[in-house]
PDB file of C-alpha atoms in Angstrom:
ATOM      1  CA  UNK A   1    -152.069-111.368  15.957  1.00  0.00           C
ATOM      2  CA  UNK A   2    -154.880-109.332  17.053  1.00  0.00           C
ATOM      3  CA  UNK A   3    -154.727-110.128  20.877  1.00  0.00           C
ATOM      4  CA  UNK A   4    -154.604-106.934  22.050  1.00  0.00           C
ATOM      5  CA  UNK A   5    -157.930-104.595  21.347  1.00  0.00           C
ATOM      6  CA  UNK A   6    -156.999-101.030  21.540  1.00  0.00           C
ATOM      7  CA  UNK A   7    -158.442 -97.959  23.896  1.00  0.00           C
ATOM      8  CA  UNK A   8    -161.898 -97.181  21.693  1.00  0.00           C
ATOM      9  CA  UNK A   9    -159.996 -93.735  21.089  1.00  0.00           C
ATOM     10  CA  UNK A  10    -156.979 -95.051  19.792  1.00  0.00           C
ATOM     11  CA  UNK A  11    -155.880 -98.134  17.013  1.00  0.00           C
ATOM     12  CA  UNK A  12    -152.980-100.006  16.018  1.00  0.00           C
ATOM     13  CA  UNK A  13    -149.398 -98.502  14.255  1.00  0.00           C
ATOM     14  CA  UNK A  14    -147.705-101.371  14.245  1.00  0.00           C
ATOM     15  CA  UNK A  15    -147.408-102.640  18.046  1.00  0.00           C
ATOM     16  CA  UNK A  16    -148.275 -99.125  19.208  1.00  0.00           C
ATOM     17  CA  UNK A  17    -151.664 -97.583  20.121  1.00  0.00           C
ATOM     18  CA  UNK A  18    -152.104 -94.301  18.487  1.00  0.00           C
ATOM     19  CA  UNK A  19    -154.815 -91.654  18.457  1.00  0.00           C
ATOM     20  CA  UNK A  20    -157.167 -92.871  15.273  1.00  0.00           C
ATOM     21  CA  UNK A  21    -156.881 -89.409  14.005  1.00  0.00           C
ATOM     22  CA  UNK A  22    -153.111 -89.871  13.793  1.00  0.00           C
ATOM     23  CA  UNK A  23    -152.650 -93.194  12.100  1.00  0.00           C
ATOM     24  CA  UNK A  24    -153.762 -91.812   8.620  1.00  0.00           C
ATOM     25  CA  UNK A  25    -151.198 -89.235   9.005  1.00  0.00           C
ATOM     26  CA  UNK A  26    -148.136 -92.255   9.994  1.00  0.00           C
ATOM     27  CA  UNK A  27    -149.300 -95.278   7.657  1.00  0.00           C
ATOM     28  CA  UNK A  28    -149.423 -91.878   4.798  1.00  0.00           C
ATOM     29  CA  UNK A  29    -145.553 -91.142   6.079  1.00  0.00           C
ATOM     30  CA  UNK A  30    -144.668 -94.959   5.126  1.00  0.00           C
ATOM     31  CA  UNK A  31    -146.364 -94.924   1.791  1.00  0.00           C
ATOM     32  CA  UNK A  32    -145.044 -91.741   1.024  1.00  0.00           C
ATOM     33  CA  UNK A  33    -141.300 -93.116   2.291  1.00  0.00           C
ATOM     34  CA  UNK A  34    -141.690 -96.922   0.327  1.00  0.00           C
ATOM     35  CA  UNK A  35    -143.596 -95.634  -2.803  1.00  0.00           C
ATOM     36  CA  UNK A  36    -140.372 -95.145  -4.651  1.00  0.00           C
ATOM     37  CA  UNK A  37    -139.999 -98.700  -3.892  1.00  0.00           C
ATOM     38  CA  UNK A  38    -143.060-100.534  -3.189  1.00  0.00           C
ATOM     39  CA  UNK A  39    -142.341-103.521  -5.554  1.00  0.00           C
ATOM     40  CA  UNK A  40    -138.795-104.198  -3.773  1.00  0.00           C
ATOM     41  CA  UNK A  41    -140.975-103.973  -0.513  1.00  0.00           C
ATOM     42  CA  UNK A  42    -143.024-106.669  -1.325  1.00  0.00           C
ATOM     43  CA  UNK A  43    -140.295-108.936  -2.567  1.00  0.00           C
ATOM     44  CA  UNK A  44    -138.463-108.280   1.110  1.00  0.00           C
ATOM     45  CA  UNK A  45    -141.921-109.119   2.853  1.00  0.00           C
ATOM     46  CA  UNK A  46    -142.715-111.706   0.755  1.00  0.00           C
ATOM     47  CA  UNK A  47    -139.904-112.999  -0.467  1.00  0.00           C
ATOM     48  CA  UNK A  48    -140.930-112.755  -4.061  1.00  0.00           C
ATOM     49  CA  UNK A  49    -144.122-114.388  -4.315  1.00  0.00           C
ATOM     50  CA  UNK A  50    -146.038-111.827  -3.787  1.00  0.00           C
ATOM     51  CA  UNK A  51    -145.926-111.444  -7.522  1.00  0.00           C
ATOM     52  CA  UNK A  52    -147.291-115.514  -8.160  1.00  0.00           C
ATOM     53  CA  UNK A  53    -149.948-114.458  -5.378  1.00  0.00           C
ATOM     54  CA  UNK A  54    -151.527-111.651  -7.276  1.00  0.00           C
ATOM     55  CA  UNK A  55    -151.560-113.605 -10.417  1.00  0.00           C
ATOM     56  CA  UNK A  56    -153.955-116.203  -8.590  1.00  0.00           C
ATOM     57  CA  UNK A  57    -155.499-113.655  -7.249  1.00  0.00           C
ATOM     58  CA  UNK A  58    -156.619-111.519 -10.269  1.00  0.00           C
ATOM     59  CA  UNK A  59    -156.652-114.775 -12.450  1.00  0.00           C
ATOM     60  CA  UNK A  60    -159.907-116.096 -10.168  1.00  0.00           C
ATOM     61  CA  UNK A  61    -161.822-112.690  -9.594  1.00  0.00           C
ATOM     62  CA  UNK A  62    -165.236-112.651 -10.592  1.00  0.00           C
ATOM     63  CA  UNK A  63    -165.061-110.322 -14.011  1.00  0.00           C
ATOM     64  CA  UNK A  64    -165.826-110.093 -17.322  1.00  0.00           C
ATOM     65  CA  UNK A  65    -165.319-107.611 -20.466  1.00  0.00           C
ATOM     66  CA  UNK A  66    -166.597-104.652 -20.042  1.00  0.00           C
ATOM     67  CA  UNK A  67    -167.072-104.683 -16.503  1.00  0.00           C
ATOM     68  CA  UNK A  68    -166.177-101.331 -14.072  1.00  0.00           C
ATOM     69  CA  UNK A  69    -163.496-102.626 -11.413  1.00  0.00           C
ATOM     70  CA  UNK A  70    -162.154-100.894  -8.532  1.00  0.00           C
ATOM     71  CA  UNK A  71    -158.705-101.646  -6.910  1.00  0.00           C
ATOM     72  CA  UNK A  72    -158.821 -99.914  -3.534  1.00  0.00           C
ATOM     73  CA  UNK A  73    -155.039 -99.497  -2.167  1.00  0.00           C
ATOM     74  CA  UNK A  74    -154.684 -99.658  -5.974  1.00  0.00           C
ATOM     75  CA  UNK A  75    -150.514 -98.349  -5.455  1.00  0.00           C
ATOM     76  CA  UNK A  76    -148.401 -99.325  -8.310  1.00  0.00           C
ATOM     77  CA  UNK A  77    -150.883-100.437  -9.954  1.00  0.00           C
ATOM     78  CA  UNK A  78    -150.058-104.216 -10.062  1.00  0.00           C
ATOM     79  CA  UNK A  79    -153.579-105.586  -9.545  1.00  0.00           C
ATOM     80  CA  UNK A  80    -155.217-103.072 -12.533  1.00  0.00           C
ATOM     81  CA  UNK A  81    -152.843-103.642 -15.029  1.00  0.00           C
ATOM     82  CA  UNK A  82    -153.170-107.436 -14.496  1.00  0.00           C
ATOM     83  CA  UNK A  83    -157.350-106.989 -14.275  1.00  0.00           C
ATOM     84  CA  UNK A  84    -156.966-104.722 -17.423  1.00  0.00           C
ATOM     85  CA  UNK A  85    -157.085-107.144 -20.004  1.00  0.00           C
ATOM     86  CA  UNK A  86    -159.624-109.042 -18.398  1.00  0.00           C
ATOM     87  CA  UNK A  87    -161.948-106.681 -18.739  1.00  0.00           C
ATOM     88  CA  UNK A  88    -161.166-105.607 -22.395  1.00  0.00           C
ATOM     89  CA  UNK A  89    -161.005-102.424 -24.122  1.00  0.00           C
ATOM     90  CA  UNK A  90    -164.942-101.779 -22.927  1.00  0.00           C
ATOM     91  CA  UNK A  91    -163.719-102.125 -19.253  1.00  0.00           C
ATOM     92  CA  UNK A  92    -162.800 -99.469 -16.857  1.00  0.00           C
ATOM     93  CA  UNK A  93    -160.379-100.198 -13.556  1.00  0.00           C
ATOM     94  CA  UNK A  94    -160.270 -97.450 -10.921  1.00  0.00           C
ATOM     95  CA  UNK A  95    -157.360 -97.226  -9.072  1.00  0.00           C
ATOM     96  CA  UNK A  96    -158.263 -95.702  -5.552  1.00  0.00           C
ATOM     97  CA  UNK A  97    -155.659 -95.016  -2.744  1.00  0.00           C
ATOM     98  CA  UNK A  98    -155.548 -92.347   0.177  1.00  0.00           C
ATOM     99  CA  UNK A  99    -151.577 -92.343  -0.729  1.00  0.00           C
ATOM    100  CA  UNK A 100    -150.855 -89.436  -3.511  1.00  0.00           C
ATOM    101  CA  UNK A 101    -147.510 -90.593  -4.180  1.00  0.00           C
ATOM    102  CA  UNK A 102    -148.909 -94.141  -3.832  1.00  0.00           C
ATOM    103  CA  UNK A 103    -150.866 -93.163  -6.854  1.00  0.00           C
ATOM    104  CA  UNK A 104    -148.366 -91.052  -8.675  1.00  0.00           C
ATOM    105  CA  UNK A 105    -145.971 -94.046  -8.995  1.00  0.00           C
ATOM    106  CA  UNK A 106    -149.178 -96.219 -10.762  1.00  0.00           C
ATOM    107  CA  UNK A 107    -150.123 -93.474 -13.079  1.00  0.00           C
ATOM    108  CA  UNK A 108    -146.825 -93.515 -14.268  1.00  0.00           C
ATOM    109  CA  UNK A 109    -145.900 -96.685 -14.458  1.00  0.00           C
ATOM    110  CA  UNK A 110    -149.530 -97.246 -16.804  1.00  0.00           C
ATOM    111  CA  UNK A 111    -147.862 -94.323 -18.839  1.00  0.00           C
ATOM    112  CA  UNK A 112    -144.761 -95.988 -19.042  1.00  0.00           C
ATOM    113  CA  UNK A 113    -145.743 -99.198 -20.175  1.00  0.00           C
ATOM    114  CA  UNK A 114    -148.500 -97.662 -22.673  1.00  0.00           C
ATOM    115  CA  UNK A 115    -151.384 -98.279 -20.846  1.00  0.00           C
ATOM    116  CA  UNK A 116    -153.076 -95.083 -20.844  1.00  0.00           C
ATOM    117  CA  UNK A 117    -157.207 -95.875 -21.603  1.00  0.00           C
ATOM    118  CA  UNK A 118    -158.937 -97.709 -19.329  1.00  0.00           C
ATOM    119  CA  UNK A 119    -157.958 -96.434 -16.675  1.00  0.00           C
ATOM    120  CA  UNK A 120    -158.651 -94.133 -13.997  1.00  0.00           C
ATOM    121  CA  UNK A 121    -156.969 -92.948 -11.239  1.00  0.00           C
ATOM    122  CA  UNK A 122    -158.729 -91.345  -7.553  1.00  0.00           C
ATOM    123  CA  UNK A 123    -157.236 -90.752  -4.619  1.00  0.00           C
ATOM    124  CA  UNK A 124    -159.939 -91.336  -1.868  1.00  0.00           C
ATOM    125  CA  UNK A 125    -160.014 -92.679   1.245  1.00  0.00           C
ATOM    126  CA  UNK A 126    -161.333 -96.373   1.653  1.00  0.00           C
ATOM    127  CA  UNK A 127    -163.784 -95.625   4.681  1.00  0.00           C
ATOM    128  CA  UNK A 128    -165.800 -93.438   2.898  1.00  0.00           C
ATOM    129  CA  UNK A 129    -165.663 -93.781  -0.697  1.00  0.00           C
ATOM    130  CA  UNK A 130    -167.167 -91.251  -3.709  1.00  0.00           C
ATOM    131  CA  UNK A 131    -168.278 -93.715  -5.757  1.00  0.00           C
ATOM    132  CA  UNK A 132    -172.251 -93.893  -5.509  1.00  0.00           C
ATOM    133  CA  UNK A 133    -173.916 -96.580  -4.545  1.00  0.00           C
ATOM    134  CA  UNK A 134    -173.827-100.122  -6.976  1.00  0.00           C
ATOM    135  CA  UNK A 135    -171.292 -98.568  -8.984  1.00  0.00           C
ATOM    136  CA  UNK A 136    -168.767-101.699  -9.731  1.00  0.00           C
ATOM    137  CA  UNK A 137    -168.807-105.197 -10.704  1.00  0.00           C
ATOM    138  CA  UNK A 138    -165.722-105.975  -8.686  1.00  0.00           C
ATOM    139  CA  UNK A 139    -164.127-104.513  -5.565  1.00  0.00           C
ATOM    140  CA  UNK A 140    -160.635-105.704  -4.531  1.00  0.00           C
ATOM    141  CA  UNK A 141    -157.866-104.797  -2.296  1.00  0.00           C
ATOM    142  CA  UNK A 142    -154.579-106.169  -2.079  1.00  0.00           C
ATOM    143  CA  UNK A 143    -152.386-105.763   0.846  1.00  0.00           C
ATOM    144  CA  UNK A 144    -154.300-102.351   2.152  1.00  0.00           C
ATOM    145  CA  UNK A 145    -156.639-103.294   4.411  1.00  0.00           C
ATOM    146  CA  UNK A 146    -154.511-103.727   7.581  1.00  0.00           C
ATOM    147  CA  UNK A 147    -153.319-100.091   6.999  1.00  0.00           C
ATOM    148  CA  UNK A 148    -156.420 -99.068   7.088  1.00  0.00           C
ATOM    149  CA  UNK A 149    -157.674 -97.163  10.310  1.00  0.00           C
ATOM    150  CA  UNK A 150    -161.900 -98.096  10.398  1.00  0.00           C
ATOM    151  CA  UNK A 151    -161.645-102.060   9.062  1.00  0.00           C
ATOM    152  CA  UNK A 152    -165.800-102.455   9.194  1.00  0.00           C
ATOM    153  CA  UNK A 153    -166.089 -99.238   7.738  1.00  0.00           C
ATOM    154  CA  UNK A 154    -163.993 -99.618   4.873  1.00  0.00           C
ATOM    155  CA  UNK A 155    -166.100-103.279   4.271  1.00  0.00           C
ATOM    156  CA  UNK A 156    -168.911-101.496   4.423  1.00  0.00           C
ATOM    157  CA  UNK A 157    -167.961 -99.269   1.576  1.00  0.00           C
ATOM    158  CA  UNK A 158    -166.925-101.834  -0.622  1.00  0.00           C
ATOM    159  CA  UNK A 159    -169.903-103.544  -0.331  1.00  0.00           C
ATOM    160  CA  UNK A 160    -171.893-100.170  -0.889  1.00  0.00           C
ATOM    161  CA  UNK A 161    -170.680 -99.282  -4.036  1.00  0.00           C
ATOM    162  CA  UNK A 162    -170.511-103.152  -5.334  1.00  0.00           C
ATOM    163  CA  UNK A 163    -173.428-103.794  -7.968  1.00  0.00           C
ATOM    164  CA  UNK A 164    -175.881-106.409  -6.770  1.00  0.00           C
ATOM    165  CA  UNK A 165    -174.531-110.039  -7.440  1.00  0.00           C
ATOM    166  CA  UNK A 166    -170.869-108.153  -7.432  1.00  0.00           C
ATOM    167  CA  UNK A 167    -167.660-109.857  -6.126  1.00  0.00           C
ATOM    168  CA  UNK A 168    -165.483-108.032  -3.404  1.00  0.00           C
ATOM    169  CA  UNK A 169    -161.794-109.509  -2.766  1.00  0.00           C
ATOM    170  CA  UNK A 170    -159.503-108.871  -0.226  1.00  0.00           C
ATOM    171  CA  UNK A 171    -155.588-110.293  -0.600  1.00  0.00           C
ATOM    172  CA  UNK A 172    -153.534-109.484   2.282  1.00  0.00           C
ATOM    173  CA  UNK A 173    -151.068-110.800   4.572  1.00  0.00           C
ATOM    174  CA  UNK A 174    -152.421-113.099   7.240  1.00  0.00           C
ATOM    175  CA  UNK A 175    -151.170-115.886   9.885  1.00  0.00           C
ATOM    176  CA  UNK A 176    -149.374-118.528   9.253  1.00  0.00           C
ATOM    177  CA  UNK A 177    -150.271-121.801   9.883  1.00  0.00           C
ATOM    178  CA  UNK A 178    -147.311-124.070   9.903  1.00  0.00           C
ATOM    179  CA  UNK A 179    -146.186-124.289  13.274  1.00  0.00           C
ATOM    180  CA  UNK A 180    -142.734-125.313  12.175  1.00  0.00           C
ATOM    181  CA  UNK A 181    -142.801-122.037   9.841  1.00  0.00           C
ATOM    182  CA  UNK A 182    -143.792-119.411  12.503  1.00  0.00           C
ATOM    183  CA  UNK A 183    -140.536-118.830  13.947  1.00  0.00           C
ATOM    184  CA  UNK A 184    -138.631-118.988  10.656  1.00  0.00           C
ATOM    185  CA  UNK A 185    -141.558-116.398   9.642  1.00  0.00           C
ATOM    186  CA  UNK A 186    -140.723-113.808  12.732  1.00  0.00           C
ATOM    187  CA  UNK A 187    -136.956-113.784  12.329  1.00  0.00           C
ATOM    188  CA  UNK A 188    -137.449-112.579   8.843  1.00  0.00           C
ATOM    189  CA  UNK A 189    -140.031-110.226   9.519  1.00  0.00           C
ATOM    190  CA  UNK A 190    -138.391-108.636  12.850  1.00  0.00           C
ATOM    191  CA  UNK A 191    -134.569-109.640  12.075  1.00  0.00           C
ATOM    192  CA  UNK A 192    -133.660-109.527   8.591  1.00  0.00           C
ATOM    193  CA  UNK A 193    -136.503-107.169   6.588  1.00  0.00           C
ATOM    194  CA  UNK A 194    -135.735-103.780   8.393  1.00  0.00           C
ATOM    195  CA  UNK A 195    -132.229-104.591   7.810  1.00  0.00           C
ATOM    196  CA  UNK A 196    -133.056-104.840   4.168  1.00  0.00           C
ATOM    197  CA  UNK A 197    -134.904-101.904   4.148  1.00  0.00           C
ATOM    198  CA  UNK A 198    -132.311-100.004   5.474  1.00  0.00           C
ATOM    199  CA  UNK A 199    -129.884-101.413   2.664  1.00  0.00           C
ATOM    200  CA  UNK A 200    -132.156-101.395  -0.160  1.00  0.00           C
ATOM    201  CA  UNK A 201    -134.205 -98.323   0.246  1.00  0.00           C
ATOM    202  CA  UNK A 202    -132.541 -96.247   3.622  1.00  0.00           C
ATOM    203  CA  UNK A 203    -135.379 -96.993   5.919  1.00  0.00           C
ATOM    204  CA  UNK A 204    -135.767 -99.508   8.317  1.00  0.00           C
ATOM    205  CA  UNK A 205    -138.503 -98.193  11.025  1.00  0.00           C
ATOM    206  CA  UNK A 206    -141.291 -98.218   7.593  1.00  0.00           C
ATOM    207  CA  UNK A 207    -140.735-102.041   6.800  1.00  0.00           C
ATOM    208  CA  UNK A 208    -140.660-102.726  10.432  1.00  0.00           C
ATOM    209  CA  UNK A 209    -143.698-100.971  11.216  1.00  0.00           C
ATOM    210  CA  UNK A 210    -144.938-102.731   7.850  1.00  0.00           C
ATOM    211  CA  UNK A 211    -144.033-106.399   9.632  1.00  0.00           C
ATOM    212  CA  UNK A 212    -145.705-105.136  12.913  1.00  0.00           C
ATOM    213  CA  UNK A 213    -149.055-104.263  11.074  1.00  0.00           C
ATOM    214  CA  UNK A 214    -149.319-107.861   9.719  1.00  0.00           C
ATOM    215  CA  UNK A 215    -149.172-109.368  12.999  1.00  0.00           C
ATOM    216  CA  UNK A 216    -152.029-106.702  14.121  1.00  0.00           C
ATOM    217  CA  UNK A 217    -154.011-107.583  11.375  1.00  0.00           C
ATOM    218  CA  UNK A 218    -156.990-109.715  12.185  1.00  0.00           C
ATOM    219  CA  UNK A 219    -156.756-113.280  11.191  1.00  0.00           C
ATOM    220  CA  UNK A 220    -158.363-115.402   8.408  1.00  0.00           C
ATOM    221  CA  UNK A 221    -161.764-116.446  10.280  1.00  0.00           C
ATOM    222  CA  UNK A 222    -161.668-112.806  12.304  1.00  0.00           C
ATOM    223  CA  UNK A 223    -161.431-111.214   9.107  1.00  0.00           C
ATOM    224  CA  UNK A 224    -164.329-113.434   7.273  1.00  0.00           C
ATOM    225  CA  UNK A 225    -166.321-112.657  10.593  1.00  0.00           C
ATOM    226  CA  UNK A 226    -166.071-108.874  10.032  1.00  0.00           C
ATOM    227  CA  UNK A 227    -166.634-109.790   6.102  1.00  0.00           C
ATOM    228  CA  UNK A 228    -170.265-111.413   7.130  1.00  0.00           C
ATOM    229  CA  UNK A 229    -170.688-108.629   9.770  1.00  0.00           C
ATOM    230  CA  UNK A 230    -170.172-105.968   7.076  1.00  0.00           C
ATOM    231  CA  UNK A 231    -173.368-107.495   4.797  1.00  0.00           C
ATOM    232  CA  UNK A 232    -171.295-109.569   2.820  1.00  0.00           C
ATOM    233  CA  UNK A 233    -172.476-112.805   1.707  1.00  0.00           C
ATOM    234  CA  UNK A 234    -171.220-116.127   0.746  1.00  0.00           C
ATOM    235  CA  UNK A 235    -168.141-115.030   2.397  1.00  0.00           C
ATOM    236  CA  UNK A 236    -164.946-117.338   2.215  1.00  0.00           C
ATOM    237  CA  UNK A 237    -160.918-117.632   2.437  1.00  0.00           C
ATOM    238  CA  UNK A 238    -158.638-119.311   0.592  1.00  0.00           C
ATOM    239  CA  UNK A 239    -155.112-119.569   2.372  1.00  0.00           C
ATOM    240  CA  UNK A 240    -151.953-119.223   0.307  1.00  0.00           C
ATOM    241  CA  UNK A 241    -148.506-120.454   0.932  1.00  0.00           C
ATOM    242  CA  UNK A 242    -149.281-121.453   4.500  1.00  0.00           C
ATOM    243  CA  UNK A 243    -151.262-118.440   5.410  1.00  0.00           C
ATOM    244  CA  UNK A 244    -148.628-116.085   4.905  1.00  0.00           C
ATOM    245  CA  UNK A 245    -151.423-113.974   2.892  1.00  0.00           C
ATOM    246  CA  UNK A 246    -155.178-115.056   1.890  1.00  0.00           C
ATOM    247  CA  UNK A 247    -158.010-114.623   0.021  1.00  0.00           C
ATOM    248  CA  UNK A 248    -160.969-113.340   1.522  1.00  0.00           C
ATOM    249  CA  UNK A 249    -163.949-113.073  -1.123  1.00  0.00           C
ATOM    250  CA  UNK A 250    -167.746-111.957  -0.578  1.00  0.00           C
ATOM    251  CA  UNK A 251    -171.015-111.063  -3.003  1.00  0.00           C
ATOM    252  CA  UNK A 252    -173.403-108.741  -2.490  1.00  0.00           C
ATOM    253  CA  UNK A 253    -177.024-109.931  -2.471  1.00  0.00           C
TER     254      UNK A 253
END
């Protein structure tokens, strides 16, 4: 998935090395392409679940009422508006993401729906955050990091900014470890999702670059490696649905 280590002046787009300056610039392109249509994205990728996954994965996050909470990648706005009651009318969720139209879509889709305090909405970029230091009770990101350019540095950050004894989460597409799943996995990744992408929303090359960056991303135990690397503590996975995504958590100490 990660076999290949880029030139230390270049990283991944997809299966393609690219100057790290540039890959901001593409992955931004994509988001800016799919935002219309992010949700339809990840029921192509995922094949629906995705939804059932970030249920679990909001449902066992470390928080309580009136905690702060900030969803990095934060999009749509899936992951806040299902950690907004959790943390009750005291509670704040910040929705970061580098992505403006990313963002745009969330903000008004919390309009939409009527959920309009308790939020609030920054567009910043993951490997350097402004949030001080020991500002949040919860960190999470779901199905950003492998878009993002500096991994460690982004870990770094979210532990940074967590308060001491705070609880950062990671959800995000990983390998899967059913050997009689793989290939069944691929075709529908390389074969059939740009094809639905270029039905559903007129763009193929972004959900095939999107498939790409999932097999670049670094594995479960890679990933908790970099976790425990980054300062994180008690760090652990939990796979989910064969390891087609997991649940990376750490504390800060």
């Amino acid at each position: 998935m990660s076999e290949q280590t880029p030139k230390p002046d270049t990283t991944h787009f997809g299966f393609r090395d690219v100057p790290k300056g540039e890959k901001r610039k593409l992955v931004g392109e994509v988001f800016s392409s799919v935002a219309g249509s992010y949700d339809l994205m990840n029921d192509l990728m995922s094949l629906g679940i995705h939804r059932v996954w970030k249920r679990y994965f909001t449902a066992t996050a470390q928080v309580r009422r009136g905690d702060r909470v900030l969803d990095l990648a934060g999009g749509t706005g899936d992951i806040a508006a299902l950690l907004r009651d959790r943390v009750g009318d005291s509670g704040t969720i910040v929705l970061g993401d580098i992505n403006r139209e990313m963002l745009r879509v969330g903000r008004d889709r919390m309009t939409d729906q009527g959920r309009i305090s308790g939020f609030e909405y920054v567009q910043c970029n993951a490997e350097s955050l402004p949030f001080p230091d020991a500002s949040f009770d919860l960190v999470t990101i779901a199905f950003g990091l492998r878009n993002v350019t500096d991994k460690d540095a982004a870990l770094r950050e979210m532990l940074r900014v967590l308060k001491v004894g705070g609880q950062a989460r990671v959800l995000e597409f990983s390998e899967v470890k059913a050997d009689w799943f793989k290939p069944i996995y691929d075709f529908h990744s390389f074969n059939v999702l740009p094809k639905l992408g270029k039905l559903f929303a007129n763009d193929s090359e972004s959900y095939r670059y999107l498939a790409e960056s999932i097999r670049k991303h670094p594995p479960q135990d890679e990933l908790k490696q970099m976790m425990v690397e980054a300062g994180f503590a008690r760090v652990d996975y939990k796979n989910l649905s064969a390891g087609i995504c997991a649940i990376h958590t750490g504390y800060k100490v």
